[in-house]
Amino acid sequence: MIREGSSLRASVAFEPYPDQEIVPNWCFFWLGLDRSVFENSVFVHRPGSPAIWVASNQVHLIDTPLPETVGLLVMRKPPPKGKPTSVFLQRFADGATKNVYTLDAEDAERFLRRDPVQIVPVDDARSYCVVRTADFVLGCGRVNGNTLVSEVPRSWMSS
Amino acid sequence: MSETVFQRYLSLVDDQGAFLAACERPLPLVVWANPLAMDPAVVEAALFSAFPDAEPVSWRPHTWRLPPEAKVGNWPMHVVGGLYVQEEAAAFAGDVVDAQPGERILDLCAAPGGKTAQMAIAMGDRGTIVANDRRIGRLASLRRTVGRLGLTSVTVTCHDGIRFPQETLFDRVLVDAPCTCEGTARKSGRRSRNPDERYRNTVVQIQKALLRRALSVTKPGGRVVYSTCTFAPEENEYVLDAIDPSLASIEPIAPMGLTVAPGLCEWRGRYLRPDIRHAARVWPHQNDTGGFFVACLRRL
């Protein structure tokens, strides 16, 4: 089994993901994201790995040399168990209308430092959520009671 | 006594005093906005709010100069890929590639990915950019740049550029070659160090091999851009001169607003192919930048 998301030497080429609707459907249901945001995209994977990636639909998939990555990692596991990555949400979830939390500047920095942020839960607390400022998406979070827990990578903010 | 880095090139510059003075000054911090992530107007407003003395870079849209001491690394806007810090002369090299939507581009020595990102954005993130670097240790920074800026057109590979496979031919290839980095002296404070001739001799062979490989994976009529951040003619014009003229011509670079000097056709008694004059030398004092060398080749 190939472990995605960490530095690794590629051993299998990328191919189009068999189900091109699974991610748009998940995003529409949980985040209220219109499927049209993916109209110029294609979902790809490495056979044998559960991870899904998103690439430009004009990308030419090469197998020599074998790629380390193609486009952006969407989820390390397919829906419904998969968690959307923060880079995926930053790029595609600006138009999300469900499970969205908008933070002020102070809470935005707290969120990026992975410190908890106090919120009033909206929509469906079972879902991962889009966390943003008024102007741009910050990344992925999840709700635990009245606390917004950051799911952004630890390495993002230097100490 | 061996020459210092700057004494070696004084005979090449138009204003020696200005050149030496520029090399002593700290380098401005230059950033550009990533329209894939957020509205450049939002970025601009934030920059001017934090740095009232910020200046737009006249020759490049959505690009600004900040004071040398400015720190934006932990800004949320930077963390989420809304802006990118890149030396101005380096941005010039990436722009010379002139990547177009739908094309297949190879960035042969891509890490940490700034020029890859430039090209992807120029393409509207539509098409294919293969961003390659031979060093596993540098892949993390390259992958981080791709993810942070939200680039879906980029494929990352880890392969020796000198032996890059020839199964795929590209419309354009960028060779931002490893070099002695003399042009980064303003950033790194290497002002008085003597050049390491042994390293230079080694890296020149690598540069020539990379450029030859780049041409071999470029479609006939395609463009190869060769660039370094060093002043040494041995690593710049001599490398170009080693290319068979029947394989590639060196073409003029369309003016972009940055002041550049022509490539050298003669250095210390050695005469070089005449089309090398179309290459561009970026001297620190001409635009208040670091030093760079850029050449645009047409695969014949």
XYZ file of C-alpha atoms in Angstrom:
459
model
C 0.000 0.000 0.000
C 1.403 3.365 -0.976
C 1.336 6.016 1.761
C 0.490 9.400 0.316
C 1.283 12.871 1.428
C 4.817 12.344 2.651
C 8.112 12.405 0.831
C 8.427 9.116 -0.984
C 9.887 7.650 -4.141
C 7.206 7.039 -6.699
C 6.660 3.473 -7.812
C 3.360 3.621 -9.713
C 2.111 6.033 -12.337
C -0.971 8.206 -11.891
C -4.194 7.417 -13.732
C -7.625 9.057 -13.878
C -9.697 8.181 -10.830
C -12.457 5.703 -11.730
C -15.235 7.813 -10.177
C -14.961 11.425 -11.308
C -18.119 12.435 -9.401
C -17.307 11.238 -5.905
C -15.438 14.372 -4.830
C -17.775 16.930 -6.465
C -20.739 15.118 -4.926
C -19.162 15.157 -1.478
C -18.291 18.842 -1.794
C -21.813 19.691 -2.926
C -23.487 17.756 -0.130
C -21.290 18.791 2.771
C -19.982 22.189 1.706
C -22.674 23.463 -0.661
C -20.007 23.815 -3.343
C -21.237 24.032 -6.919
C -19.908 21.225 -9.094
C -18.942 23.731 -11.781
C -15.805 24.696 -9.818
C -14.343 21.402 -11.032
C -15.215 21.812 -14.708
C -11.557 22.355 -15.679
C -10.267 19.614 -13.393
C -9.734 15.883 -13.435
C -9.329 13.588 -10.434
C -6.411 11.180 -10.515
C -4.875 8.524 -8.315
C -2.142 5.945 -8.083
C -3.671 2.448 -8.385
C -3.172 0.727 -5.048
C -3.400 3.974 -3.097
C -6.680 5.259 -1.625
C -5.694 8.911 -2.058
C -7.377 11.178 -4.580
C -5.642 14.090 -6.307
C -7.014 16.900 -8.457
C -5.246 18.174 -11.571
C -5.908 20.449 -14.516
C -7.982 18.549 -17.095
C -5.324 19.540 -19.628
C -2.585 17.789 -17.701
C -0.569 15.221 -19.611
C -0.019 12.273 -17.274
C 3.535 11.015 -17.646
C 4.987 7.740 -16.449
C 8.635 8.402 -17.251
C 9.925 9.541 -14.878
C 7.304 8.405 -12.393
C 5.751 11.449 -10.730
C 5.992 12.145 -7.028
C 2.805 14.232 -7.160
C 0.259 15.399 -9.711
C -1.684 18.548 -8.893
C -3.097 18.796 -5.383
C -3.899 16.107 -2.852
C -7.653 16.158 -2.225
C -8.103 13.428 0.379
C -5.968 10.587 1.659
C -9.028 8.336 1.646
C -12.119 8.590 -0.552
C -15.401 9.921 0.781
C -17.218 9.443 3.073
C -14.278 8.831 5.426
C -11.781 11.092 3.771
C -10.772 14.490 5.126
C -10.293 17.269 2.564
C -6.824 18.739 2.636
C -6.396 22.408 3.376
C -4.615 23.070 0.066
C -7.590 21.562 -1.777
C -10.068 23.744 0.110
C -7.969 26.866 -0.398
C -7.992 26.330 -4.140
C -11.581 25.208 -4.674
C -13.797 26.035 -1.690
C -14.057 29.805 -1.950
C -17.694 29.393 -3.012
C -18.660 26.991 -0.229
C -21.972 27.848 1.436
C -22.320 25.135 4.093
C -20.141 24.326 7.083
C -18.186 27.521 6.621
C -16.625 29.504 9.449
C -15.403 33.033 8.861
C -12.789 34.296 11.285
C -11.450 37.731 12.076
C -7.733 38.452 11.720
C -6.849 37.459 15.274
C -8.699 34.147 15.148
C -7.316 33.463 11.664
C -3.774 33.575 13.013
C -4.806 31.455 15.958
C -6.335 28.923 13.571
C -3.211 28.754 11.417
C -1.123 28.189 14.545
C -3.456 25.267 15.275
C -4.710 26.880 18.467
C -8.405 26.243 19.246
C -10.902 28.932 18.315
C -14.262 29.415 20.037
C -17.231 29.378 17.657
C -20.960 28.876 17.487
C -21.509 25.669 15.504
C -23.462 25.955 12.267
C -24.914 23.456 9.809
C -23.710 19.913 10.416
C -21.104 19.409 13.124
C -20.303 15.955 11.730
C -18.724 17.525 8.687
C -15.278 18.839 8.134
C -15.627 22.550 7.532
C -14.169 25.347 5.484
C -12.453 27.978 7.601
C -11.839 31.350 6.037
C -11.424 35.061 6.485
C -13.651 37.552 4.716
C -11.248 37.471 1.760
C -9.801 33.975 1.424
C -9.950 30.378 2.580
C -7.555 29.351 5.345
C -8.058 25.612 5.333
C -9.833 22.652 6.858
C -11.253 22.503 10.352
C -13.573 20.371 12.423
C -15.969 21.237 15.170
C -15.688 19.817 18.674
C -18.516 21.242 20.760
C -18.021 25.030 20.657
C -14.432 24.767 19.549
C -13.077 24.955 16.040
C -10.112 22.619 15.719
C -7.582 23.382 13.020
C -6.610 20.635 10.606
C -3.955 22.639 8.782
C -0.492 21.065 8.668
C 1.727 21.803 11.662
C 4.546 22.985 9.451
C 2.683 25.922 7.976
C 3.378 28.538 10.585
C 6.968 28.900 11.748
C 7.379 29.377 15.481
C 46.358 37.714 -5.259
C 43.136 36.194 -6.574
C 40.256 38.425 -7.546
C 37.245 39.057 -5.378
C 33.815 38.325 -6.742
C 33.165 41.874 -7.889
C 36.627 42.949 -9.054
C 36.511 40.202 -11.663
C 33.601 41.865 -13.494
C 34.339 45.558 -13.155
C 35.473 45.792 -16.779
C 32.039 44.542 -17.894
C 29.818 47.059 -16.146
C 28.925 50.517 -17.407
C 29.212 52.216 -14.010
C 31.683 50.559 -11.674
C 30.918 52.823 -8.717
C 27.168 52.218 -8.972
C 27.751 48.473 -9.349
C 29.883 48.249 -6.218
C 27.526 50.494 -4.244
C 24.492 48.399 -5.226
C 26.265 45.221 -4.170
C 26.769 46.694 -0.714
C 23.088 47.637 -0.216
C 20.512 45.230 1.238
C 18.208 43.738 -1.356
C 14.570 44.912 -1.401
C 12.026 42.228 -0.581
C 9.874 41.598 -3.643
C 6.517 39.803 -3.539
C 3.866 39.005 -6.119
C 0.202 38.165 -5.720
C -1.181 34.764 -6.694
C -4.512 35.345 -8.481
C -5.398 31.639 -8.155
C -5.638 32.086 -4.399
C -7.105 35.546 -3.932
C -7.830 38.884 -5.519
C -4.567 40.786 -6.092
C -6.359 43.973 -5.012
C -6.835 42.428 -1.571
C -3.120 41.621 -1.436
C -2.186 45.123 -2.522
C -4.380 46.729 0.114
C -2.825 44.597 2.827
C 0.713 45.343 1.656
C 0.219 49.102 1.567
C -1.482 49.033 4.938
C 1.510 47.273 6.496
C 4.216 48.921 4.394
C 3.267 52.453 3.290
C 6.576 52.726 1.427
C 5.854 49.679 -0.730
C 6.299 50.314 -4.460
C 4.709 48.549 -7.412
C 7.302 46.987 -9.722
C 6.723 48.935 -12.910
C 7.527 46.180 -15.383
C 5.536 43.387 -13.745
C 1.835 43.321 -12.717
C 0.771 42.468 -9.155
C 4.370 42.689 -7.939
C 5.666 44.985 -5.219
C 8.917 45.981 -3.582
C 8.945 46.086 0.175
C 11.634 47.352 2.544
C 14.513 44.885 2.960
C 13.569 44.294 6.590
C 9.923 43.395 5.830
C 8.695 40.045 7.135
C 5.643 38.411 5.556
C 6.342 34.731 6.111
C 3.782 34.295 8.885
C 1.119 36.482 7.343
C -2.003 34.362 6.809
C -2.125 35.698 3.261
C 1.346 34.290 2.629
C 0.757 31.031 4.505
C -2.243 30.212 2.318
C -0.481 31.080 -0.923
C -1.906 34.503 -1.720
C 1.532 35.950 -2.221
C 5.001 34.690 -2.994
C 8.396 36.145 -2.131
C 10.768 36.087 -5.089
C 13.808 38.085 -6.092
C 12.918 40.437 -8.942
C 15.644 39.268 -11.308
C 14.575 35.675 -10.771
C 11.013 36.598 -11.702
C 12.356 38.029 -14.964
C 13.846 34.649 -15.866
C 10.541 32.868 -15.255
C 8.631 35.408 -17.321
C 10.980 34.985 -20.307
C 9.681 31.412 -20.705
C 6.336 33.004 -21.702
C 4.331 29.869 -20.828
C 0.977 29.663 -22.600
C -2.244 27.898 -21.510
C -2.450 24.277 -22.590
C 1.273 23.840 -23.205
C 3.676 21.202 -21.885
C 6.485 22.823 -19.952
C 9.473 21.300 -18.177
C 11.217 23.072 -15.302
C 14.361 20.974 -15.167
C 15.850 22.278 -11.875
C 12.677 23.457 -10.219
C 13.146 23.564 -6.438
C 11.946 25.508 -4.482
C 9.354 26.192 -7.193
C 9.053 29.958 -7.606
C 9.530 29.942 -11.365
C 7.332 26.846 -11.659
C 4.600 28.795 -9.918
C 5.098 31.821 -12.166
C 4.695 29.690 -15.254
C 1.651 27.857 -13.922
C -0.058 31.147 -13.138
C 0.869 32.554 -16.555
C -0.839 29.498 -18.055
C -3.964 30.075 -15.982
C -3.089 26.764 -14.325
C -4.199 25.002 -17.547
C -1.788 22.560 -19.150
C 1.173 20.592 -17.859
C 4.263 21.710 -16.017
C 6.679 18.990 -15.002
C 8.656 20.420 -12.091
C 11.774 18.345 -11.666
C 14.626 18.366 -9.202
C 17.261 15.708 -8.718
C 17.694 16.293 -5.004
C 15.240 14.452 -2.755
C 15.972 16.890 0.044
C 14.674 19.761 -2.060
C 11.432 18.088 -3.057
C 9.706 19.070 0.172
C 10.090 22.778 -0.587
C 8.931 22.228 -4.157
C 5.864 20.264 -3.070
C 5.114 22.886 -0.435
C 5.192 25.652 -3.040
C 2.902 23.708 -5.371
C 0.432 22.975 -2.575
C 0.560 26.386 -0.971
C -0.114 28.194 -4.243
C -2.814 25.725 -5.298
C -1.254 24.601 -8.600
C -3.169 21.794 -10.318
C -1.152 21.879 -13.546
C 2.125 20.853 -11.878
C 3.579 17.347 -11.788
C 6.584 16.923 -9.480
C 9.354 14.513 -10.428
C 12.697 13.624 -8.898
C 15.208 12.748 -11.582
C 18.693 13.665 -12.666
C 18.075 16.493 -15.132
C 21.103 15.479 -17.188
C 19.402 12.149 -17.867
C 15.799 13.331 -17.999
C 13.792 10.805 -20.059
C 13.105 11.711 -23.653
C 9.751 9.990 -24.024
C 7.883 13.268 -23.718
C 8.769 16.342 -25.738
C 7.939 19.758 -24.336
C 6.864 23.052 -25.847
C 9.187 24.967 -23.517
C 11.899 24.026 -21.062
C 13.419 26.126 -18.313
C 16.944 25.369 -17.150
C 17.543 27.470 -14.060
C 20.912 25.869 -13.601
C 22.936 25.299 -10.438
C 25.760 27.840 -10.386
C 28.214 29.726 -8.187
C 25.430 32.163 -7.209
C 27.575 35.290 -7.388
C 24.471 37.328 -8.198
C 22.977 36.556 -4.796
C 25.746 38.371 -2.946
C 23.359 41.101 -1.824
C 21.209 38.490 -0.161
C 23.858 36.234 1.265
C 26.586 38.676 2.194
C 29.208 36.902 0.103
C 30.617 40.197 -1.061
C 34.270 39.556 -0.464
C 34.590 35.834 -0.953
C 36.772 34.685 -3.805
C 35.090 32.431 -6.358
C 35.783 28.747 -5.902
C 37.359 27.841 -9.234
C 37.273 24.122 -8.634
C 33.525 24.199 -7.974
C 33.029 26.435 -10.972
C 34.832 23.993 -13.262
C 32.594 21.209 -12.007
C 29.361 23.116 -12.249
C 30.090 24.306 -15.782
C 30.108 20.700 -16.989
C 26.771 20.149 -15.275
C 25.324 23.301 -16.827
C 26.353 22.268 -20.322
C 24.914 18.783 -19.856
C 21.627 20.178 -18.529
C 21.251 22.567 -21.437
C 21.973 19.842 -23.972
C 19.416 17.582 -22.314
C 16.869 20.384 -22.240
C 17.249 20.873 -25.980
C 16.892 17.140 -26.591
C 13.475 17.062 -24.889
C 12.165 20.201 -26.613
C 9.988 20.041 -29.709
C 11.476 21.537 -32.874
C 10.540 25.198 -32.822
C 10.145 25.114 -29.052
C 11.784 27.445 -26.561
C 14.478 26.720 -23.993
C 15.333 29.345 -21.407
C 18.712 29.047 -19.720
C 19.279 31.094 -16.600
C 21.688 31.442 -13.703
C 22.127 33.813 -10.803
C 25.814 34.289 -11.397
C 27.973 36.821 -13.265
C 30.638 34.398 -14.520
C 30.812 34.204 -18.329
C 32.180 30.679 -17.939
C 28.779 29.641 -16.537
C 26.712 31.774 -18.871
C 27.985 32.715 -22.323
C 30.528 29.894 -22.502
C 27.759 27.365 -21.792
C 25.702 28.792 -24.643
C 28.749 28.754 -26.896
C 29.096 25.018 -26.313
C 25.761 24.386 -28.041
C 25.909 23.396 -31.697
C 24.434 26.314 -33.709
C 22.610 23.802 -35.909
C 20.717 22.592 -32.812
C 19.514 25.914 -31.444
C 19.623 29.627 -32.108
C 19.734 32.241 -29.376
C 16.921 34.689 -29.842
C 16.289 38.232 -28.673
C 14.279 38.585 -25.484
C 11.247 40.836 -25.873
C 11.663 43.979 -23.793
C 9.798 43.745 -20.516
C 10.758 47.022 -18.908
C 13.700 45.713 -16.917
C 17.047 47.278 -17.896
C 19.409 44.556 -19.111
C 22.825 44.402 -20.746
C 23.578 42.158 -23.740
C 25.348 38.859 -23.458
C 29.099 38.917 -24.042
C 30.532 37.797 -27.344
C 34.087 38.127 -26.085
C 35.689 37.556 -22.681
C 39.373 37.560 -21.881
C 40.424 36.951 -25.462
C 37.928 34.220 -26.241
C 35.407 34.981 -28.975
C 31.952 33.430 -28.883
C 29.040 32.856 -31.266
C 27.507 36.208 -32.240
C 23.881 35.455 -31.326
C 24.902 35.299 -27.675
C 24.497 39.067 -27.751
C 20.733 38.395 -27.543
C 21.113 37.025 -24.029
C 20.413 39.344 -21.108
C 22.628 40.242 -18.177
C 20.884 41.763 -15.185
C 23.360 43.824 -13.183
C 22.423 44.766 -9.589
C 22.876 48.518 -10.054
C 20.673 48.813 -13.138
C 17.382 47.884 -11.456
C 18.356 47.566 -7.779
C 18.086 43.783 -7.928
C 20.312 40.763 -7.587
C 22.392 39.585 -10.520
C 21.004 37.235 -13.160
C 21.677 35.868 -16.635
C 18.940 34.765 -19.024
C 19.102 33.391 -22.548
C 16.239 32.325 -24.818
C 17.049 29.534 -27.271
C 14.942 28.272 -30.173
C 15.207 24.543 -30.842
C 15.866 24.147 -34.544
